[in-house]
PDB file of C-alpha atoms in Angstrom:
ATOM      1  CA  MET L   1      -0.993 -42.522  -2.445  1.00 70.00           C
ATOM      2  CA  VAL L   2      -0.255 -40.408  -4.550  1.00 70.00           C
ATOM      3  CA  GLY L   3      -2.548 -37.653  -5.534  1.00 78.00           C
ATOM      4  CA  LEU L   4      -4.020 -38.413  -1.597  1.00 87.00           C
ATOM      5  CA  GLY L   5      -3.231 -34.448  -0.255  1.00 89.00           C
ATOM      6  CA  THR L   6      -4.517 -33.200  -3.455  1.00 93.00           C
ATOM      7  CA  LEU L   7      -7.871 -35.238  -2.618  1.00 94.00           C
ATOM      8  CA  ILE L   8      -8.479 -34.023   0.975  1.00 94.00           C
ATOM      9  CA  ASN L   9      -7.987 -29.994  -0.644  1.00 95.00           C
ATOM     10  CA  ALA L  10     -10.536 -30.900  -3.233  1.00 96.00           C
ATOM     11  CA  ALA L  11     -13.033 -32.264  -0.836  1.00 96.00           C
ATOM     12  CA  CYS L  12     -11.671 -29.253   2.142  1.00 96.00           C
ATOM     13  CA  VAL L  13     -12.957 -26.883  -0.893  1.00 96.00           C
ATOM     14  CA  LEU L  14     -16.747 -28.519  -1.424  1.00 97.00           C
ATOM     15  CA  LEU L  15     -17.281 -28.700   1.925  1.00 96.00           C
ATOM     16  CA  GLY L  16     -15.961 -25.188   2.434  1.00 93.00           C
ATOM     17  CA  GLY L  17     -18.445 -24.096  -0.627  1.00 94.00           C
ATOM     18  CA  ALA L  18     -21.559 -26.084   0.597  1.00 94.00           C
ATOM     19  CA  MET L  19     -22.093 -24.271   3.778  1.00 92.00           C
ATOM     20  CA  GLY L  20     -20.709 -21.259   1.926  1.00 91.00           C
ATOM     21  CA  PHE L  21     -24.003 -22.008  -0.973  1.00 90.00           C
ATOM     22  CA  LEU L  22     -26.159 -23.047   2.638  1.00 88.00           C
ATOM     23  CA  PHE L  23     -25.591 -20.010   4.573  1.00 84.00           C
ATOM     24  CA  GLY L  24     -25.355 -17.152   1.457  1.00 78.00           C
ATOM     25  CA  ARG L  25     -28.689 -18.594   0.400  1.00 74.00           C
ATOM     26  CA  ALA L  26     -30.129 -17.242   3.984  1.00 74.00           C
ATOM     27  CA  LEU L  27     -27.953 -13.410   2.705  1.00 71.00           C
ATOM     28  CA  LYS L  28     -30.494 -11.086   1.249  1.00 76.00           C
ATOM     29  CA  GLU L  29     -28.654  -9.199  -1.816  1.00 77.00           C
ATOM     30  CA  ARG L  30     -27.692  -6.266   0.361  1.00 82.00           C
ATOM     31  CA  TYR L  31     -25.376  -8.669   2.784  1.00 81.00           C
ATOM     32  CA  GLN L  32     -24.201 -10.088  -0.204  1.00 79.00           C
ATOM     33  CA  ASP L  33     -22.797  -7.369  -1.219  1.00 83.00           C
ATOM     34  CA  ILE L  34     -20.935  -6.471   1.603  1.00 86.00           C
ATOM     35  CA  MET L  35     -19.154 -10.077   1.879  1.00 83.00           C
ATOM     36  CA  VAL L  36     -18.026  -9.389  -1.321  1.00 85.00           C
ATOM     37  CA  LYS L  37     -16.357  -5.786  -1.104  1.00 88.00           C
ATOM     38  CA  ALA L  38     -14.920  -8.216   1.948  1.00 88.00           C
ATOM     39  CA  CYS L  39     -13.945 -10.920   0.576  1.00 87.00           C
ATOM     40  CA  GLY L  40     -12.157  -7.480  -1.656  1.00 88.00           C
ATOM     41  CA  LEU L  41     -10.604  -6.219   0.497  1.00 91.00           C
ATOM     42  CA  SER L  42      -9.357  -9.667   2.708  1.00 89.00           C
ATOM     43  CA  THR L  43      -7.531 -10.654  -1.113  1.00 89.00           C
ATOM     44  CA  ILE L  44      -6.177  -7.105  -1.412  1.00 93.00           C
ATOM     45  CA  PHE L  45      -4.690  -7.817   1.331  1.00 92.00           C
ATOM     46  CA  ILE L  46      -3.247 -11.193   1.447  1.00 89.00           C
ATOM     47  CA  GLY L  47      -1.899 -10.701  -1.882  1.00 90.00           C
ATOM     48  CA  ALA L  48      -0.690  -7.497  -0.657  1.00 92.00           C
ATOM     49  CA  SER L  49       1.257  -8.735   2.261  1.00 91.00           C
ATOM     50  CA  GLY L  50       2.465 -12.016  -0.118  1.00 89.00           C
ATOM     51  CA  ALA L  51       4.050  -9.933  -2.376  1.00 91.00           C
ATOM     52  CA  PHE L  52       5.780  -7.567   0.123  1.00 90.00           C
ATOM     53  CA  GLN L  53       7.562 -10.391   1.870  1.00 88.00           C
ATOM     54  CA  HIS L  54       9.763 -11.093  -1.329  1.00 87.00           C
ATOM     55  CA  MET L  55       9.736  -7.337  -2.748  1.00 87.00           C
ATOM     56  CA  LEU L  56      11.122  -4.996   1.155  1.00 83.00           C
ATOM     57  CA  LEU L  57      13.784  -6.034   3.032  1.00 79.00           C
ATOM     58  CA  VAL L  58      15.476  -4.413   5.705  1.00 74.00           C
ATOM     59  CA  THR L  59      18.396  -4.318   6.255  1.00 74.00           C
ATOM     60  CA  PRO L  60      21.663  -2.503   8.025  1.00 76.00           C
ATOM     61  CA  GLU L  61      20.194   0.664   6.291  1.00 76.00           C
ATOM     62  CA  GLY L  62      17.210   0.881   5.880  1.00 72.00           C
ATOM     63  CA  ILE L  63      14.599  -1.851   4.042  1.00 77.00           C
ATOM     64  CA  GLU L  64      14.726  -2.137   0.265  1.00 79.00           C
ATOM     65  CA  THR L  65      13.566  -3.240  -2.288  1.00 80.00           C
ATOM     66  CA  THR L  66      13.779  -6.057  -4.907  1.00 86.00           C
ATOM     67  CA  GLY L  67      11.895  -7.683  -7.464  1.00 87.00           C
ATOM     68  CA  SER L  68      10.968  -4.497  -8.873  1.00 91.00           C
ATOM     69  CA  MET L  69      12.287  -5.311 -12.901  1.00 94.00           C
ATOM     70  CA  LEU L  70      11.222  -9.007 -12.598  1.00 94.00           C
ATOM     71  CA  LEU L  71       7.708  -7.460 -11.825  1.00 94.00           C
ATOM     72  CA  VAL L  72       7.866  -5.298 -14.445  1.00 95.00           C
ATOM     73  CA  ILE L  73       9.234  -7.473 -17.301  1.00 95.00           C
ATOM     74  CA  THR L  74       6.892 -10.556 -16.178  1.00 96.00           C
ATOM     75  CA  LEU L  75       3.749  -8.563 -16.278  1.00 96.00           C
ATOM     76  CA  CYS L  76       4.546  -7.175 -19.732  1.00 97.00           C
ATOM     77  CA  LEU L  77       5.315 -10.033 -21.335  1.00 97.00           C
ATOM     78  CA  GLY L  78       2.822 -12.210 -20.143  1.00 96.00           C
ATOM     79  CA  GLY L  79       0.469 -10.032 -19.978  1.00 96.00           C
ATOM     80  CA  LEU L  80       0.620  -9.588 -23.553  1.00 97.00           C
ATOM     81  CA  LEU L  81       1.358 -13.525 -24.422  1.00 97.00           C
ATOM     82  CA  GLY L  82      -1.955 -14.015 -22.487  1.00 96.00           C
ATOM     83  CA  GLU L  83      -4.228 -11.299 -24.301  1.00 96.00           C
ATOM     84  CA  ILE L  84      -2.911 -12.973 -28.165  1.00 96.00           C
ATOM     85  CA  LEU L  85      -3.791 -16.581 -26.152  1.00 95.00           C
ATOM     86  CA  ASP L  86      -7.131 -14.700 -24.814  1.00 95.00           C
ATOM     87  CA  ILE L  87      -6.626 -16.966 -21.601  1.00 95.00           C
ATOM     88  CA  GLU L  88      -9.084 -14.934 -19.850  1.00 93.00           C
ATOM     89  CA  GLY L  89     -12.178 -15.167 -23.341  1.00 93.00           C
ATOM     90  CA  ARG L  90     -11.159 -19.384 -23.293  1.00 95.00           C
ATOM     91  CA  ILE L  91     -11.652 -19.548 -18.930  1.00 94.00           C
ATOM     92  CA  GLU L  92     -14.919 -17.913 -19.211  1.00 92.00           C
ATOM     93  CA  GLN L  93     -15.865 -20.716 -22.156  1.00 95.00           C
ATOM     94  CA  PHE L  94     -15.647 -22.599 -19.752  1.00 95.00           C
ATOM     95  CA  GLY L  95     -17.513 -21.132 -17.064  1.00 93.00           C
ATOM     96  CA  GLU L  96     -20.369 -20.369 -19.615  1.00 94.00           C
ATOM     97  CA  TRP L  97     -20.335 -24.425 -19.970  1.00 95.00           C
ATOM     98  CA  LEU L  98     -19.703 -24.824 -16.056  1.00 94.00           C
ATOM     99  CA  LYS L  99     -22.714 -22.541 -15.944  1.00 94.00           C
ATOM    100  CA  VAL L 100     -25.547 -24.149 -18.740  1.00 93.00           C
ATOM    101  CA  LYS L 101     -24.352 -27.680 -17.240  1.00 92.00           C
ATOM    102  CA  SER L 102     -25.039 -27.364 -13.531  1.00 91.00           C
ATOM    103  CA  ARG L 103     -28.513 -25.508 -15.080  1.00 90.00           C
ATOM    104  CA  SER L 104     -27.113 -21.972 -13.342  1.00 89.00           C
ATOM    105  CA  GLU L 105     -28.216 -19.458 -16.246  1.00 87.00           C
ATOM    106  CA  ARG L 106     -30.303 -17.683 -13.716  1.00 87.00           C
ATOM    107  CA  ASP L 107     -27.207 -16.897 -11.305  1.00 88.00           C
ATOM    108  CA  PRO L 108     -25.825 -13.702 -13.230  1.00 88.00           C
ATOM    109  CA  ARG L 109     -22.269 -13.729 -10.864  1.00 89.00           C
ATOM    110  CA  PHE L 110     -21.596 -17.450 -11.409  1.00 94.00           C
ATOM    111  CA  ILE L 111     -18.529 -16.944 -14.215  1.00 93.00           C
ATOM    112  CA  GLU L 112     -17.402 -14.337 -11.865  1.00 92.00           C
ATOM    113  CA  GLY L 113     -17.616 -16.809  -8.658  1.00 93.00           C
ATOM    114  CA  PHE L 114     -15.622 -19.205 -10.367  1.00 95.00           C
ATOM    115  CA  THR L 115     -12.733 -17.090 -11.655  1.00 94.00           C
ATOM    116  CA  SER L 116     -12.089 -15.250  -8.840  1.00 92.00           C
ATOM    117  CA  ALA L 117     -12.329 -18.653  -6.264  1.00 93.00           C
ATOM    118  CA  SER L 118      -9.962 -20.458  -9.065  1.00 94.00           C
ATOM    119  CA  PHE L 119      -8.031 -17.859  -9.170  1.00 92.00           C
ATOM    120  CA  THR L 120      -7.254 -16.830  -5.342  1.00 91.00           C
ATOM    121  CA  ILE L 121      -6.631 -20.856  -5.377  1.00 92.00           C
ATOM    122  CA  CYS L 122      -5.156 -22.190  -7.946  1.00 92.00           C
ATOM    123  CA  ILE L 123      -2.386 -18.918  -8.278  1.00 88.00           C
ATOM    124  CA  GLY L 124       0.508 -19.485  -4.842  1.00 79.00           C
ATOM    125  CA  ALA L 125       3.300 -21.007  -4.468  1.00 81.00           C
ATOM    126  CA  MET L 126       1.345 -23.816  -1.895  1.00 86.00           C
ATOM    127  CA  ALA L 127      -0.124 -24.892  -5.012  1.00 89.00           C
ATOM    128  CA  ILE L 128       2.574 -26.816  -6.358  1.00 87.00           C
ATOM    129  CA  ILE L 129       5.254 -27.607  -3.608  1.00 86.00           C
ATOM    130  CA  GLY L 130       1.694 -28.782  -2.182  1.00 89.00           C
ATOM    131  CA  PRO L 131       1.236 -32.001  -4.498  1.00 90.00           C
ATOM    132  CA  MET L 132       5.295 -32.358  -4.792  1.00 88.00           C
ATOM    133  CA  ASN L 133       5.589 -32.894  -1.817  1.00 87.00           C
ATOM    134  CA  ASP L 134       2.207 -35.168  -2.057  1.00 87.00           C
ATOM    135  CA  ALA L 135       3.847 -37.348  -4.713  1.00 88.00           C
ATOM    136  CA  ILE L 136       8.355 -37.502  -3.942  1.00 85.00           C
ATOM    137  CA  ASP L 137       8.211 -37.750  -0.435  1.00 83.00           C
ATOM    138  CA  HIS L 138       4.511 -38.582   0.003  1.00 85.00           C
ATOM    139  CA  ASP L 139       4.099 -35.714   2.417  1.00 86.00           C
ATOM    140  CA  TYR L 140       0.536 -34.603   2.554  1.00 84.00           C
ATOM    141  CA  SER L 141       0.550 -32.337   5.541  1.00 89.00           C
ATOM    142  CA  LEU L 142       1.290 -29.224   2.804  1.00 89.00           C
ATOM    143  CA  LEU L 143      -1.976 -29.136   1.397  1.00 93.00           C
ATOM    144  CA  ILE L 144      -4.093 -30.016   4.389  1.00 92.00           C
ATOM    145  CA  THR L 145      -3.280 -26.661   5.411  1.00 91.00           C
ATOM    146  CA  LYS L 146      -3.703 -25.197   2.283  1.00 93.00           C
ATOM    147  CA  GLY L 147      -6.646 -27.272   2.497  1.00 93.00           C
ATOM    148  CA  ILE L 148      -8.568 -26.200   5.551  1.00 92.00           C
ATOM    149  CA  LEU L 149      -7.242 -22.614   3.607  1.00 90.00           C
ATOM    150  CA  ASP L 150      -8.841 -23.192   0.767  1.00 93.00           C
ATOM    151  CA  ALA L 151     -12.442 -24.385   2.144  1.00 93.00           C
ATOM    152  CA  ILE L 152     -12.606 -20.538   3.716  1.00 91.00           C
ATOM    153  CA  VAL L 153     -11.830 -18.576   1.252  1.00 90.00           C
ATOM    154  CA  VAL L 154     -14.085 -20.619  -1.321  1.00 93.00           C
ATOM    155  CA  MET L 155     -17.218 -21.151   1.674  1.00 92.00           C
ATOM    156  CA  ALA L 156     -17.069 -16.439   1.830  1.00 89.00           C
ATOM    157  CA  LEU L 157     -17.050 -16.528  -2.202  1.00 91.00           C
ATOM    158  CA  THR L 158     -19.677 -18.543  -2.228  1.00 92.00           C
ATOM    159  CA  SER L 159     -21.458 -16.955   0.096  1.00 89.00           C
ATOM    160  CA  SER L 160     -20.951 -14.204  -1.013  1.00 87.00           C
ATOM    161  CA  LEU L 161     -21.284 -14.636  -5.558  1.00 89.00           C
ATOM    162  CA  GLY L 162     -22.812 -18.498  -5.951  1.00 88.00           C
ATOM    163  CA  LYS L 163     -22.035 -21.650  -6.175  1.00 91.00           C
ATOM    164  CA  GLY L 164     -20.195 -20.538  -9.236  1.00 94.00           C
ATOM    165  CA  ALA L 165     -17.329 -20.540  -6.792  1.00 94.00           C
ATOM    166  CA  ILE L 166     -17.476 -24.865  -6.018  1.00 95.00           C
ATOM    167  CA  PHE L 167     -16.329 -25.030 -10.317  1.00 96.00           C
ATOM    168  CA  SER L 168     -13.092 -23.853  -8.382  1.00 96.00           C
ATOM    169  CA  VAL L 169     -12.174 -27.105  -7.630  1.00 96.00           C
ATOM    170  CA  ILE L 170     -12.959 -28.290 -10.966  1.00 96.00           C
ATOM    171  CA  PRO L 171      -9.330 -26.321 -11.577  1.00 95.00           C
ATOM    172  CA  LEU L 172      -7.538 -27.611  -8.730  1.00 96.00           C
ATOM    173  CA  VAL L 173      -8.352 -30.669  -9.542  1.00 95.00           C
ATOM    174  CA  LEU L 174      -6.795 -30.465 -12.747  1.00 95.00           C
ATOM    175  CA  TRP L 175      -3.455 -28.218 -12.238  1.00 93.00           C
ATOM    176  CA  GLN L 176      -2.787 -29.906  -8.838  1.00 94.00           C
ATOM    177  CA  GLY L 177      -2.919 -33.154 -10.237  1.00 92.00           C
ATOM    178  CA  ALA L 178      -0.996 -31.839 -13.284  1.00 92.00           C
ATOM    179  CA  MET L 179       2.163 -31.066 -10.296  1.00 91.00           C
ATOM    180  CA  THR L 180       1.348 -34.491  -9.029  1.00 91.00           C
ATOM    181  CA  LEU L 181       2.461 -36.150 -12.076  1.00 90.00           C
ATOM    182  CA  LEU L 182       5.462 -33.990 -13.087  1.00 89.00           C
ATOM    183  CA  ALA L 183       6.542 -33.336  -9.649  1.00 85.00           C
ATOM    184  CA  ARG L 184      10.408 -35.338 -10.556  1.00 82.00           C
ATOM    185  CA  LEU L 185      10.461 -33.182 -13.834  1.00 85.00           C
ATOM    186  CA  LEU L 186       9.656 -29.883 -12.489  1.00 84.00           C
ATOM    187  CA  MET L 187      11.954 -30.059  -8.924  1.00 83.00           C
ATOM    188  CA  PRO L 188      15.253 -29.578  -9.861  1.00 86.00           C
ATOM    189  CA  VAL L 189      13.133 -26.432 -11.668  1.00 85.00           C
ATOM    190  CA  MET L 190      12.415 -24.834  -8.964  1.00 85.00           C
ATOM    191  CA  THR L 191      14.974 -23.939  -6.639  1.00 86.00           C
ATOM    192  CA  GLU L 192      13.443 -21.527  -3.259  1.00 87.00           C
ATOM    193  CA  SER L 193      14.724 -18.718  -5.598  1.00 90.00           C
ATOM    194  CA  ALA L 194      12.242 -19.652  -8.585  1.00 90.00           C
ATOM    195  CA  LEU L 195       9.771 -20.442  -5.404  1.00 88.00           C
ATOM    196  CA  ALA L 196      10.929 -16.561  -4.249  1.00 90.00           C
ATOM    197  CA  CYS L 197      10.121 -15.481  -8.087  1.00 92.00           C
ATOM    198  CA  LEU L 198       6.827 -16.948  -8.708  1.00 90.00           C
ATOM    199  CA  SER L 199       5.140 -16.340  -5.134  1.00 91.00           C
ATOM    200  CA  LEU L 200       6.186 -12.867  -5.525  1.00 93.00           C
ATOM    201  CA  VAL L 201       3.795 -12.605  -9.146  1.00 94.00           C
ATOM    202  CA  GLY L 202       0.799 -15.029  -7.939  1.00 91.00           C
ATOM    203  CA  ASN L 203       0.691 -13.256  -5.176  1.00 92.00           C
ATOM    204  CA  VAL L 204      -0.001  -9.636  -7.558  1.00 94.00           C
ATOM    205  CA  LEU L 205      -2.154 -11.453  -9.781  1.00 93.00           C
ATOM    206  CA  ILE L 206      -4.417 -12.564  -6.323  1.00 93.00           C
ATOM    207  CA  PHE L 207      -4.509  -8.869  -5.202  1.00 94.00           C
ATOM    208  CA  CYS L 208      -5.690  -8.106  -8.884  1.00 94.00           C
ATOM    209  CA  VAL L 209      -8.718 -10.473  -7.846  1.00 92.00           C
ATOM    210  CA  GLY L 210      -8.877  -8.896  -4.866  1.00 91.00           C
ATOM    211  CA  ILE L 211      -9.453  -5.508  -7.699  1.00 94.00           C
ATOM    212  CA  ASN L 212     -11.976  -6.448  -8.998  1.00 92.00           C
ATOM    213  CA  LEU L 213     -14.498  -7.948  -6.230  1.00 89.00           C
ATOM    214  CA  LEU L 214     -13.698  -4.705  -4.857  1.00 89.00           C
ATOM    215  CA  PHE L 215     -14.319  -2.376  -7.593  1.00 89.00           C
ATOM    216  CA  GLY L 216     -15.739  -4.398 -10.114  1.00 84.00           C
ATOM    217  CA  LYS L 217     -13.525  -6.613 -13.410  1.00 82.00           C
ATOM    218  CA  LYS L 218     -10.797  -4.484 -13.514  1.00 87.00           C
ATOM    219  CA  VAL L 219      -7.556  -6.424 -14.848  1.00 91.00           C
ATOM    220  CA  LYS L 220      -7.574  -8.986 -17.262  1.00 93.00           C
ATOM    221  CA  VAL L 221      -6.222 -12.059 -14.135  1.00 93.00           C
ATOM    222  CA  ALA L 222      -6.302 -14.822 -16.248  1.00 93.00           C
ATOM    223  CA  ASN L 223      -4.354 -13.365 -18.973  1.00 95.00           C
ATOM    224  CA  TYR L 224      -1.338 -12.742 -16.559  1.00 95.00           C
ATOM    225  CA  LEU L 225      -1.532 -16.330 -15.775  1.00 94.00           C
ATOM    226  CA  PRO L 226       1.255 -17.255 -18.462  1.00 95.00           C
ATOM    227  CA  ALA L 227       3.854 -14.375 -15.832  1.00 95.00           C
ATOM    228  CA  LEU L 228       4.081 -17.036 -13.624  1.00 93.00           C
ATOM    229  CA  VAL L 229       6.188 -19.598 -16.436  1.00 92.00           C
ATOM    230  CA  LEU L 230       7.887 -16.667 -16.863  1.00 95.00           C
ATOM    231  CA  SER L 231       9.016 -15.610 -12.730  1.00 93.00           C
ATOM    232  CA  VAL L 232      10.124 -19.138 -12.632  1.00 91.00           C
ATOM    233  CA  LEU L 233      12.211 -18.833 -16.605  1.00 92.00           C
ATOM    234  CA  TRP L 234      13.542 -15.903 -14.830  1.00 92.00           C
ATOM    235  CA  ALA L 235      14.456 -16.893 -11.665  1.00 90.00           C
ATOM    236  CA  VAL L 236      16.698 -19.719 -13.927  1.00 86.00           C
ATOM    237  CA  PHE L 237      18.195 -17.855 -16.182  1.00 84.00           C
ATOM    238  CA  ALA L 238      19.300 -15.213 -13.012  1.00 76.00           C
ATOM    239  CA  ALA L 239      20.754 -18.241 -10.852  1.00 59.00           C
TER     240      ALA L 239
END
């Protein structure tokens, strides 16, 4: 069944969110604050390690760096485009709508939980390659692995930021569902080089999610999402 992997991934997110919600209700506010900072620190190092994996090259002469120009150009142009389109504002409006529909008006961190969890589980190569493998090869093993990781992330974010994180399952299903439907069209474009560029930029954005969790909102992560598309185009035209 095409799309089964995404459904399993979504079920893992819901399970992790439910566990986090039950656990978080038992935590006092100061414990929740500790959890938020722990999530922020973890996300920062996850993003940094993923980015350095593609930026640092070990050669006989020592350690060299690569991808700096890719980051500067894609993030600058992508951020400018995202700011013009006001992607962050539109996502927050959707979050506000979800907040009302879920009767969570009294939850001050609903949108923060929704956006932080959404970016963390939707940005990255696994969210593209997993659905494509599912659609073309009927292999959803990568999405099962991703689902387990996402469950842990959403459980932690839900326990610290509230049930808004659980609603990250909506953009997850929409995004990975679109990747499944477009798999055959995108497969020729998603070369090893394109995936490396996408992963580099994506991990930098995950790093920024961690910054926001740890220090408050400092970066409009959503406005940099066009940089992901530009990173793939960079790989296509640079080849």
